[in-house]
């Protein structure tokens, strides 16, 4: 595996060098003369050369934004195909996936396609990446918040419907109530309509300033109306000067809300596994983990004011990897519910021994989706103290109050991040790749370990 990655890195480094005279320094670490050796020492020489090539790719990508974006572009493009597979398997009829959830995940494609013109505009008009143009950046990223919001609301409505199907009689016993499902469970239309409305509003945040005001590279998103007045900020003490490409509070809110919403959706998928009696839904949570790490990587990149370029291809890698793991998880879910490839498919190897046991681990039939939670055979999941448990903590709230509380909490965190980081030199001056990796790896590892403990130890209550 290491050798394969090194070969890829070597090829990329040669390609980058040949395509740009400014990148010829990437080849200086590869000693061509060391290749002229006898066969006995070939393996050592090859290993050393490939390691050097891989190191040069990382070094170049972390010192040159163009090189970093050149690495990230093909990965982001490749991530589309596994995501389409994820949507296909997720929406398999016998999965009984609430329709609004499919709409929510599918809206991510809209985010991708609308981000492309925004990125092109920032490059052509201002010569910077989208991340350095706040007013376009915030507008584009708001589509990701919409994506996750639709998914969370759809999960929430479906789970609430399950709980409302039960009531207690005078003796305290559960009584079944066959309530009609909410529209978002059985129809795509309600959430598609909401997506259209929110997309128009998001688009207006970019179109209005472009048409009716003077905008430049660092025009703040939404006019920076949530940012604190500069005079107030200067009164806080000896703060560092904020770089021009710093995110506004509104853009930070969008990023943090997307992260938290995604965690809540992961928690809902875990709970839905108990509701429908199919543990493969918990695999969806596991499959989404790398995508959450991809979101963390984007936030860390902005936390360091975009000074660690290699985090861009790292985010791209986590995106394509996460889309692949999500597709595989959805594939296993579909298999457990009876999916089989078409007879004419040339990929019949998909019907492995696992698919021959299609329904063995499924304890609920298709019709059981209308039964209340307590009447289903299920594994009890522990209650964790974590962002993914906000859905349970705010279960008594209406959808509107839930969304308001979510945004208020993320707004408070955004103010803390934006202005507290100016207290230290670490973020304004550092471009340490190691530091960036640590900021991404530690929360990602804790998140993964928490889900592992949740699946193994019912008494585990988590840390965050």
Short mmCIF file of C-alpha atoms in Angstrom, two decimals:
data_model
loop_
_atom_site.label_atom_id
_atom_site.label_comp_id
_atom_site.label_asym_id
_atom_site.label_seq_id
_atom_site.Cartn_x
_atom_site.Cartn_y
_atom_site.Cartn_z
CA UNK A 1 0.00 0.00 0.00
CA UNK A 2 2.83 2.38 0.96
CA UNK A 3 4.67 1.59 -2.26
CA UNK A 4 1.55 2.20 -4.31
CA UNK A 5 0.96 5.58 -2.69
CA UNK A 6 4.58 6.48 -3.22
CA UNK A 7 4.33 5.56 -6.92
CA UNK A 8 1.30 7.80 -7.28
CA UNK A 9 3.08 10.60 -5.45
CA UNK A 10 6.11 10.16 -7.70
CA UNK A 11 3.98 10.38 -10.84
CA UNK A 12 2.20 13.47 -9.56
CA UNK A 13 5.45 15.16 -8.63
CA UNK A 14 6.89 14.55 -12.11
CA UNK A 15 3.69 15.81 -13.73
CA UNK A 16 3.63 18.97 -11.63
CA UNK A 17 7.27 19.67 -12.39
CA UNK A 18 6.87 19.21 -16.12
CA UNK A 19 3.78 21.41 -16.23
CA UNK A 20 5.26 24.36 -14.42
CA UNK A 21 8.85 25.66 -14.49
CA UNK A 22 8.30 27.05 -10.99
CA UNK A 23 7.90 23.54 -9.65
CA UNK A 24 11.17 22.05 -10.96
CA UNK A 25 12.54 22.28 -7.43
CA UNK A 26 10.27 19.34 -6.59
CA UNK A 27 12.66 17.05 -8.48
CA UNK A 28 15.78 18.18 -6.64
CA UNK A 29 15.17 15.71 -3.85
CA UNK A 30 15.28 12.79 -6.31
CA UNK A 31 18.83 11.79 -7.09
CA UNK A 32 18.79 10.38 -10.62
CA UNK A 33 22.30 8.98 -10.23
CA UNK A 34 21.08 6.76 -7.42
CA UNK A 35 18.98 4.87 -9.97
CA UNK A 36 22.11 3.60 -11.77
CA UNK A 37 22.84 0.72 -9.43
CA UNK A 38 23.06 -2.98 -9.62
CA UNK A 39 20.03 -5.19 -9.19
CA UNK A 40 20.88 -6.19 -5.63
CA UNK A 41 20.35 -2.68 -4.29
CA UNK A 42 17.34 -1.89 -6.45
CA UNK A 43 14.69 -2.28 -3.73
CA UNK A 44 16.45 0.07 -1.32
CA UNK A 45 17.05 2.65 -4.02
CA UNK A 46 13.45 2.43 -5.24
CA UNK A 47 12.06 2.79 -1.74
CA UNK A 48 14.29 5.76 -0.99
CA UNK A 49 13.47 7.44 -4.30
CA UNK A 50 9.72 6.99 -3.96
CA UNK A 51 9.76 8.20 -0.36
CA UNK A 52 11.68 11.27 -1.48
CA UNK A 53 9.18 11.84 -4.28
CA UNK A 54 6.25 11.57 -1.89
CA UNK A 55 7.92 14.00 0.51
CA UNK A 56 8.56 16.45 -2.32
CA UNK A 57 4.89 16.34 -3.34
CA UNK A 58 3.79 17.14 0.20
CA UNK A 59 6.40 19.89 0.55
CA UNK A 60 5.50 21.47 -2.78
CA UNK A 61 1.76 21.26 -2.17
CA UNK A 62 2.16 22.86 1.24
CA UNK A 63 4.23 25.75 -0.11
CA UNK A 64 2.30 26.40 -3.30
CA UNK A 65 -1.48 26.81 -3.39
CA UNK A 66 -1.55 26.08 -7.11
CA UNK A 67 0.19 22.76 -6.56
CA UNK A 68 -2.21 21.92 -3.73
CA UNK A 69 -5.23 22.70 -5.90
CA UNK A 70 -3.72 20.67 -8.75
CA UNK A 71 -3.61 17.67 -6.42
CA UNK A 72 -7.10 18.28 -5.03
CA UNK A 73 -8.94 18.84 -8.32
CA UNK A 74 -8.88 15.27 -9.69
CA UNK A 75 -9.78 13.87 -6.27
CA UNK A 76 -12.82 16.11 -5.89
CA UNK A 77 -13.88 15.13 -9.40
CA UNK A 78 -13.46 11.42 -8.71
CA UNK A 79 -15.52 11.69 -5.53
CA UNK A 80 -18.70 12.23 -7.59
CA UNK A 81 -18.94 8.62 -8.78
CA UNK A 82 -18.99 6.85 -5.39
CA UNK A 83 -21.43 9.47 -4.12
CA UNK A 84 -23.84 8.65 -6.94
CA UNK A 85 -23.52 4.99 -5.95
CA UNK A 86 -24.25 5.96 -2.34
CA UNK A 87 -27.47 7.71 -3.38
CA UNK A 88 -28.51 4.80 -5.58
CA UNK A 89 -28.13 2.17 -2.87
CA UNK A 90 -29.54 4.42 -0.14
CA UNK A 91 -32.73 4.98 -2.10
CA UNK A 92 -33.29 1.26 -2.80
CA UNK A 93 -37.01 0.77 -2.26
CA UNK A 94 -36.79 -2.03 0.31
CA UNK A 95 -34.50 0.08 2.51
CA UNK A 96 -37.59 2.12 3.46
CA UNK A 97 -35.39 5.20 3.57
CA UNK A 98 -37.59 8.23 4.32
CA UNK A 99 -37.74 10.17 1.07
CA UNK A 100 -36.68 13.45 2.62
CA UNK A 101 -33.40 11.88 3.75
CA UNK A 102 -32.59 10.93 0.18
CA UNK A 103 -33.40 14.48 -0.91
CA UNK A 104 -31.09 15.84 1.80
CA UNK A 105 -28.11 13.75 0.75
CA UNK A 106 -28.84 14.37 -2.95
CA UNK A 107 -28.81 18.13 -2.36
CA UNK A 108 -25.05 17.80 -1.83
CA UNK A 109 -24.81 17.44 -5.62
CA UNK A 110 -26.45 20.85 -5.94
CA UNK A 111 -23.84 22.25 -3.54
CA UNK A 112 -21.07 20.79 -5.70
CA UNK A 113 -22.43 22.12 -8.99
CA UNK A 114 -23.15 25.61 -7.62
CA UNK A 115 -19.71 25.81 -6.02
CA UNK A 116 -18.02 25.36 -9.41
CA UNK A 117 -19.14 28.71 -10.92
CA UNK A 118 -18.38 30.46 -7.63
CA UNK A 119 -14.83 29.06 -7.66
CA UNK A 120 -14.37 30.04 -11.31
CA UNK A 121 -15.62 33.56 -10.60
CA UNK A 122 -13.26 34.06 -7.66
CA UNK A 123 -10.32 32.90 -9.78
CA UNK A 124 -11.15 34.89 -12.91
CA UNK A 125 -12.28 38.09 -11.19
CA UNK A 126 -9.81 38.27 -8.33
CA UNK A 127 -7.12 35.66 -8.97
CA UNK A 128 -7.73 33.90 -5.64
CA UNK A 129 -9.27 30.63 -4.55
CA UNK A 130 -12.87 30.53 -3.39
CA UNK A 131 -11.74 30.15 0.23
CA UNK A 132 -10.09 33.60 0.06
CA UNK A 133 -13.18 35.40 -1.30
CA UNK A 134 -15.55 35.60 1.65
CA UNK A 135 -18.72 36.86 -0.03
CA UNK A 136 -18.66 34.10 -2.66
CA UNK A 137 -17.33 31.55 -0.21
CA UNK A 138 -20.12 32.07 2.31
CA UNK A 139 -22.81 31.92 -0.37
CA UNK A 140 -21.46 28.67 -1.81
CA UNK A 141 -20.90 26.97 1.54
CA UNK A 142 -24.41 27.83 2.67
CA UNK A 143 -25.61 25.15 0.24
CA UNK A 144 -23.79 22.53 2.33
CA UNK A 145 -25.59 23.78 5.42
CA UNK A 146 -28.87 23.43 3.52
CA UNK A 147 -27.93 19.88 2.51
CA UNK A 148 -27.29 18.77 6.08
CA UNK A 149 -30.28 20.69 7.42
CA UNK A 150 -32.68 18.89 5.07
CA UNK A 151 -31.20 15.53 6.07
CA UNK A 152 -31.49 16.29 9.79
CA UNK A 153 -35.06 17.59 9.58
CA UNK A 154 -36.14 14.55 7.54
CA UNK A 155 -34.59 12.13 10.02
CA UNK A 156 -36.11 14.09 12.87
CA UNK A 157 -39.63 14.03 11.45
CA UNK A 158 -39.44 10.31 10.73
CA UNK A 159 -38.21 9.46 14.23
CA UNK A 160 -40.77 11.72 15.89
CA UNK A 161 -43.51 9.99 13.89
CA UNK A 162 -42.33 6.66 15.26
CA UNK A 163 -42.48 7.89 18.82
CA UNK A 164 -45.90 9.50 18.40
CA UNK A 165 -47.37 6.22 17.23
CA UNK A 166 -47.35 4.97 20.78
CA UNK A 167 -49.42 6.15 23.72
CA UNK A 168 -49.99 4.90 27.24
CA UNK A 169 -53.37 3.79 28.56
CA UNK A 170 -54.62 4.26 32.12
CA UNK A 171 -52.58 1.26 33.27
CA UNK A 172 -49.38 2.68 31.81
CA UNK A 173 -49.20 0.11 29.00
CA UNK A 174 -48.19 1.07 25.48
CA UNK A 175 -51.03 1.22 22.98
CA UNK A 176 -50.41 1.14 19.25
CA UNK A 177 -51.64 4.13 17.26
CA UNK A 178 -51.49 3.82 13.48
CA UNK A 179 -50.75 7.42 12.57
CA UNK A 180 -50.21 8.55 8.98
CA UNK A 181 -46.54 9.27 8.19
CA UNK A 182 -45.39 12.85 7.64
CA UNK A 183 -45.11 13.86 3.98
CA UNK A 184 -41.29 13.87 4.11
CA UNK A 185 -41.28 10.14 4.86
CA UNK A 186 -43.31 9.03 1.83
CA UNK A 187 -42.71 11.82 -0.70
CA UNK A 188 -39.74 13.68 -2.14
CA UNK A 189 -41.80 16.77 -2.88
CA UNK A 190 -41.90 18.57 0.52
CA UNK A 191 -38.15 18.61 1.01
CA UNK A 192 -37.48 19.37 -2.66
CA UNK A 193 -39.69 22.44 -2.29
CA UNK A 194 -37.79 23.49 0.83
CA UNK A 195 -34.47 22.97 -0.95
CA UNK A 196 -35.61 25.17 -3.84
CA UNK A 197 -36.67 27.96 -1.49
CA UNK A 198 -33.46 27.87 0.54
CA UNK A 199 -31.32 27.64 -2.60
CA UNK A 200 -32.91 30.80 -3.98
CA UNK A 201 -32.18 32.60 -0.71
CA UNK A 202 -28.58 31.35 -0.73
CA UNK A 203 -28.11 32.44 -4.34
CA UNK A 204 -29.46 35.91 -3.55
CA UNK A 205 -26.69 36.44 -0.98
CA UNK A 206 -24.24 36.38 -3.90
CA UNK A 207 -26.38 37.85 -6.69
CA UNK A 208 -27.61 40.94 -4.82
CA UNK A 209 -24.17 42.27 -3.80
CA UNK A 210 -22.79 41.47 -7.26
CA UNK A 211 -25.52 43.51 -8.96
CA UNK A 212 -26.21 46.35 -6.55
CA UNK A 213 -22.99 47.07 -4.69
CA UNK A 214 -19.27 47.28 -5.23
CA UNK A 215 -17.61 43.99 -4.33
CA UNK A 216 -13.95 43.06 -4.31
CA UNK A 217 -11.82 40.14 -3.25
CA UNK A 218 -12.39 40.44 0.48
CA UNK A 219 -15.91 41.86 0.59
CA UNK A 220 -17.46 40.27 3.70
CA UNK A 221 -20.29 37.79 3.32
CA UNK A 222 -23.67 39.41 4.07
CA UNK A 223 -21.80 42.68 4.54
CA UNK A 224 -20.21 41.33 7.72
CA UNK A 225 -23.28 42.44 9.66
CA UNK A 226 -22.61 39.90 12.43
CA UNK A 227 -18.98 40.92 12.91
CA UNK A 228 -18.09 43.02 15.94
CA UNK A 229 -17.21 46.67 15.26
CA UNK A 230 -13.42 47.15 14.91
CA UNK A 231 -13.41 49.62 17.82
CA UNK A 232 -14.88 46.98 20.12
CA UNK A 233 -12.35 44.40 18.98
CA UNK A 234 -9.43 46.77 19.60
CA UNK A 235 -10.64 47.29 23.16
CA UNK A 236 -10.23 43.59 23.94
CA UNK A 237 -6.51 43.97 24.44
CA UNK A 238 -3.38 43.34 22.42
CA UNK A 239 -4.95 41.30 19.62
CA UNK A 240 -3.08 40.22 16.50
CA UNK A 241 -4.01 41.81 13.20
CA UNK A 242 -6.57 39.72 11.40
CA UNK A 243 -5.57 38.71 7.84
CA UNK A 244 -7.67 40.02 4.98
CA UNK A 245 -8.91 36.54 4.08
CA UNK A 246 -10.32 35.86 7.56
CA UNK A 247 -13.82 34.40 7.58
CA UNK A 248 -16.65 36.60 8.79
CA UNK A 249 -18.77 35.42 11.71
CA UNK A 250 -21.58 34.53 9.29
CA UNK A 251 -19.28 32.30 7.22
CA UNK A 252 -17.97 30.64 10.38
CA UNK A 253 -21.56 29.97 11.45
CA UNK A 254 -22.20 28.24 8.14
CA UNK A 255 -19.14 26.00 8.53
CA UNK A 256 -19.79 25.06 12.14
CA UNK A 257 -23.49 24.48 11.56
CA UNK A 258 -22.67 22.10 8.72
CA UNK A 259 -20.32 20.12 10.97
CA UNK A 260 -22.81 19.87 13.82
CA UNK A 261 -25.72 19.05 11.53
CA UNK A 262 -23.69 16.25 9.99
CA UNK A 263 -22.96 14.78 13.41
CA UNK A 264 -26.64 14.98 14.32
CA UNK A 265 -27.53 13.18 11.07
CA UNK A 266 -24.99 10.45 11.93
CA UNK A 267 -26.63 10.05 15.33
CA UNK A 268 -30.07 9.85 13.74
CA UNK A 269 -28.87 7.15 11.31
CA UNK A 270 -27.60 5.16 14.31
CA UNK A 271 -30.96 5.49 16.02
CA UNK A 272 -32.87 4.65 12.84
CA UNK A 273 -31.05 1.30 12.83
CA UNK A 274 -32.83 0.50 16.10
CA UNK A 275 -36.17 1.76 14.82
CA UNK A 276 -36.24 -0.45 11.71
CA UNK A 277 -34.33 -3.32 13.32
CA UNK A 278 -31.53 -3.32 10.74
CA UNK A 279 -28.02 -2.80 12.10
CA UNK A 280 -26.73 -1.97 8.60
CA UNK A 281 -28.01 1.56 9.16
CA UNK A 282 -25.29 1.91 11.79
CA UNK A 283 -22.88 1.15 8.97
CA UNK A 284 -24.10 4.35 7.32
CA UNK A 285 -22.89 6.25 10.38
CA UNK A 286 -19.48 4.59 10.07
CA UNK A 287 -19.38 5.26 6.35
CA UNK A 288 -19.99 8.97 6.90
CA UNK A 289 -17.10 9.38 9.36
CA UNK A 290 -14.41 10.32 6.78
CA UNK A 291 -16.78 12.93 5.32
CA UNK A 292 -17.09 14.55 8.73
CA UNK A 293 -13.29 14.56 8.96
CA UNK A 294 -13.27 16.26 5.55
CA UNK A 295 -15.44 19.01 7.02
CA UNK A 296 -13.10 19.31 10.01
CA UNK A 297 -10.17 19.68 7.59
CA UNK A 298 -11.87 22.58 5.81
CA UNK A 299 -12.48 24.35 9.13
CA UNK A 300 -8.88 23.85 10.25
CA UNK A 301 -7.69 25.24 6.92
CA UNK A 302 -9.68 28.40 7.60
CA UNK A 303 -8.63 28.45 11.26
CA UNK A 304 -5.05 28.93 10.05
CA UNK A 305 -6.22 31.58 7.55
CA UNK A 306 -5.61 29.23 4.60
CA UNK A 307 -1.86 29.13 5.34
CA UNK A 308 -1.56 25.31 5.15
CA UNK A 309 -2.28 24.54 1.47
CA UNK A 310 -1.82 20.78 1.77
CA UNK A 311 -5.01 20.60 3.82
CA UNK A 312 -6.87 21.22 0.54
CA UNK A 313 -5.79 17.94 -1.13
CA UNK A 314 -6.16 16.23 2.25
CA UNK A 315 -9.78 17.36 2.34
CA UNK A 316 -10.23 16.14 -1.23
CA UNK A 317 -8.79 12.73 -0.33
CA UNK A 318 -11.07 12.42 2.69
CA UNK A 319 -14.02 13.39 0.49
CA UNK A 320 -13.40 10.71 -2.13
CA UNK A 321 -12.58 8.17 0.58
CA UNK A 322 -15.67 9.11 2.59
CA UNK A 323 -17.94 8.94 -0.44
CA UNK A 324 -16.55 5.48 -1.13
CA UNK A 325 -17.09 4.23 2.43
CA UNK A 326 -20.59 5.73 2.44
CA UNK A 327 -21.35 3.99 -0.87
CA UNK A 328 -20.11 0.68 0.52
CA UNK A 329 -22.21 1.11 3.66
CA UNK A 330 -25.30 1.87 1.57
CA UNK A 331 -24.49 -1.12 -0.64
CA UNK A 332 -24.43 -3.40 2.40
CA UNK A 333 -27.70 -1.87 3.58
CA UNK A 334 -29.31 -2.57 0.21
CA UNK A 335 -27.96 -6.13 0.21
CA UNK A 336 -29.47 -6.75 3.63
CA UNK A 337 -32.85 -5.72 2.24
CA UNK A 338 -32.76 -7.93 -0.83
CA UNK A 339 -30.95 -5.90 -3.48
CA UNK A 340 -29.34 -7.90 -6.27
CA UNK A 341 -27.60 -6.65 -9.39
CA UNK A 342 -29.56 -6.91 -12.63
CA UNK A 343 -29.14 -10.29 -14.37
CA UNK A 344 -27.40 -8.63 -17.33
CA UNK A 345 -24.85 -6.97 -15.05
CA UNK A 346 -21.25 -7.89 -15.66
CA UNK A 347 -20.55 -7.19 -12.00
CA UNK A 348 -22.22 -10.32 -10.68
CA UNK A 349 -19.35 -10.81 -8.22
CA UNK A 350 -21.18 -8.30 -6.01
CA UNK A 351 -23.55 -11.10 -5.02
CA UNK A 352 -21.01 -12.54 -2.60
CA UNK A 353 -21.64 -14.89 0.26
CA UNK A 354 -22.76 -11.81 2.18
CA UNK A 355 -25.57 -11.20 -0.29
CA UNK A 356 -26.67 -14.84 -0.02
CA UNK A 357 -27.52 -14.10 3.60
CA UNK A 358 -29.47 -11.03 2.57
CA UNK A 359 -32.08 -10.93 5.29
CA UNK A 360 -30.42 -12.91 8.07
CA UNK A 361 -29.41 -9.86 10.06
CA UNK A 362 -32.61 -7.94 9.34
CA UNK A 363 -35.12 -8.35 12.15
CA UNK A 364 -37.84 -6.09 10.75
CA UNK A 365 -39.88 -6.61 7.61
CA UNK A 366 -40.63 -3.83 5.15
CA UNK A 367 -44.03 -3.19 6.71
CA UNK A 368 -42.59 -2.79 10.18
CA UNK A 369 -41.57 0.77 9.40
CA UNK A 370 -45.06 1.79 10.53
CA UNK A 371 -44.73 0.11 13.94
CA UNK A 372 -43.79 2.05 17.08
CA UNK A 373 -40.22 1.82 18.31
CA UNK A 374 -40.94 -0.21 21.43
CA UNK A 375 -42.70 -2.94 19.46
CA UNK A 376 -39.65 -3.59 17.30
CA UNK A 377 -36.83 -5.96 18.25
CA UNK A 378 -33.80 -3.75 18.58
CA UNK A 379 -30.48 -3.16 20.28
CA UNK A 380 -30.56 -0.38 22.86
CA UNK A 381 -28.07 2.35 22.12
CA UNK A 382 -26.52 4.29 24.98
CA UNK A 383 -27.04 7.99 25.45
CA UNK A 384 -23.87 9.89 24.69
CA UNK A 385 -22.89 13.38 25.63
CA UNK A 386 -22.07 14.61 22.17
CA UNK A 387 -23.12 16.91 19.38
CA UNK A 388 -24.75 13.98 17.59
CA UNK A 389 -27.13 13.68 20.55
CA UNK A 390 -28.58 17.14 20.07
CA UNK A 391 -31.41 15.44 18.23
CA UNK A 392 -32.39 13.59 21.40
CA UNK A 393 -31.64 16.51 23.72
CA UNK A 394 -33.93 18.80 21.70
CA UNK A 395 -36.48 16.16 20.73
CA UNK A 396 -39.35 18.10 22.36
CA UNK A 397 -38.62 21.21 20.30
CA UNK A 398 -40.43 22.05 17.10
CA UNK A 399 -38.38 21.93 13.91
CA UNK A 400 -38.15 25.74 13.96
CA UNK A 401 -36.97 26.03 17.56
CA UNK A 402 -34.53 23.17 16.98
CA UNK A 403 -32.97 25.01 14.03
CA UNK A 404 -32.87 28.33 15.92
CA UNK A 405 -31.12 26.77 18.93
CA UNK A 406 -28.67 25.01 16.62
CA UNK A 407 -27.75 28.24 14.84
CA UNK A 408 -27.50 30.24 18.07
CA UNK A 409 -25.12 27.69 19.56
CA UNK A 410 -22.97 27.70 16.45
CA UNK A 411 -23.04 31.51 16.38
CA UNK A 412 -21.63 31.69 19.90
CA UNK A 413 -18.90 29.22 18.96
CA UNK A 414 -18.15 31.25 15.82
CA UNK A 415 -17.57 34.45 17.81
CA UNK A 416 -15.22 32.57 20.15
CA UNK A 417 -13.23 31.09 17.27
CA UNK A 418 -12.98 34.27 15.21
CA UNK A 419 -11.83 36.56 18.00
CA UNK A 420 -10.16 34.25 20.52
CA UNK A 421 -7.64 32.98 17.96
CA UNK A 422 -6.36 36.55 17.60
CA UNK A 423 -5.01 36.28 21.14
CA UNK A 424 -2.11 34.06 20.01
CA UNK A 425 0.40 34.06 17.18
CA UNK A 426 -0.17 30.37 16.47
CA UNK A 427 -2.94 30.78 13.93
CA UNK A 428 -1.98 34.08 12.29
CA UNK A 429 1.64 33.16 11.57
CA UNK A 430 1.94 29.37 11.55
CA UNK A 431 1.83 27.22 8.41
CA UNK A 432 2.97 24.02 10.11
CA UNK A 433 1.71 20.97 8.28
CA UNK A 434 2.22 18.83 11.38
CA UNK A 435 0.10 21.18 13.45
CA UNK A 436 -2.63 21.13 10.84
CA UNK A 437 -2.64 17.33 10.78
CA UNK A 438 -2.93 17.19 14.55
CA UNK A 439 -5.89 19.58 14.58
CA UNK A 440 -7.63 17.32 12.06
CA UNK A 441 -6.56 13.94 13.38
CA UNK A 442 -7.28 14.35 17.09
CA UNK A 443 -11.01 15.25 16.88
CA UNK A 444 -11.48 12.73 14.06
CA UNK A 445 -9.87 9.95 16.09
CA UNK A 446 -11.91 10.84 19.18
CA UNK A 447 -15.10 10.85 17.12
CA UNK A 448 -14.33 7.44 15.59
CA UNK A 449 -13.35 5.95 18.95
CA UNK A 450 -16.54 7.25 20.51
CA UNK A 451 -18.69 5.47 17.91
CA UNK A 452 -16.60 2.34 18.43
CA UNK A 453 -17.20 2.50 22.18
CA UNK A 454 -20.86 3.18 21.58
CA UNK A 455 -21.17 -0.03 19.58
CA UNK A 456 -19.20 -2.11 22.10
CA UNK A 457 -19.94 -0.69 25.53
CA UNK A 458 -23.54 0.31 26.41
CA UNK A 459 -22.34 2.06 29.58
CA UNK A 460 -20.04 4.46 27.75
CA UNK A 461 -21.27 8.06 27.98
CA UNK A 462 -18.67 9.85 25.87
CA UNK A 463 -16.83 13.10 26.40
CA UNK A 464 -18.33 15.63 23.96
#
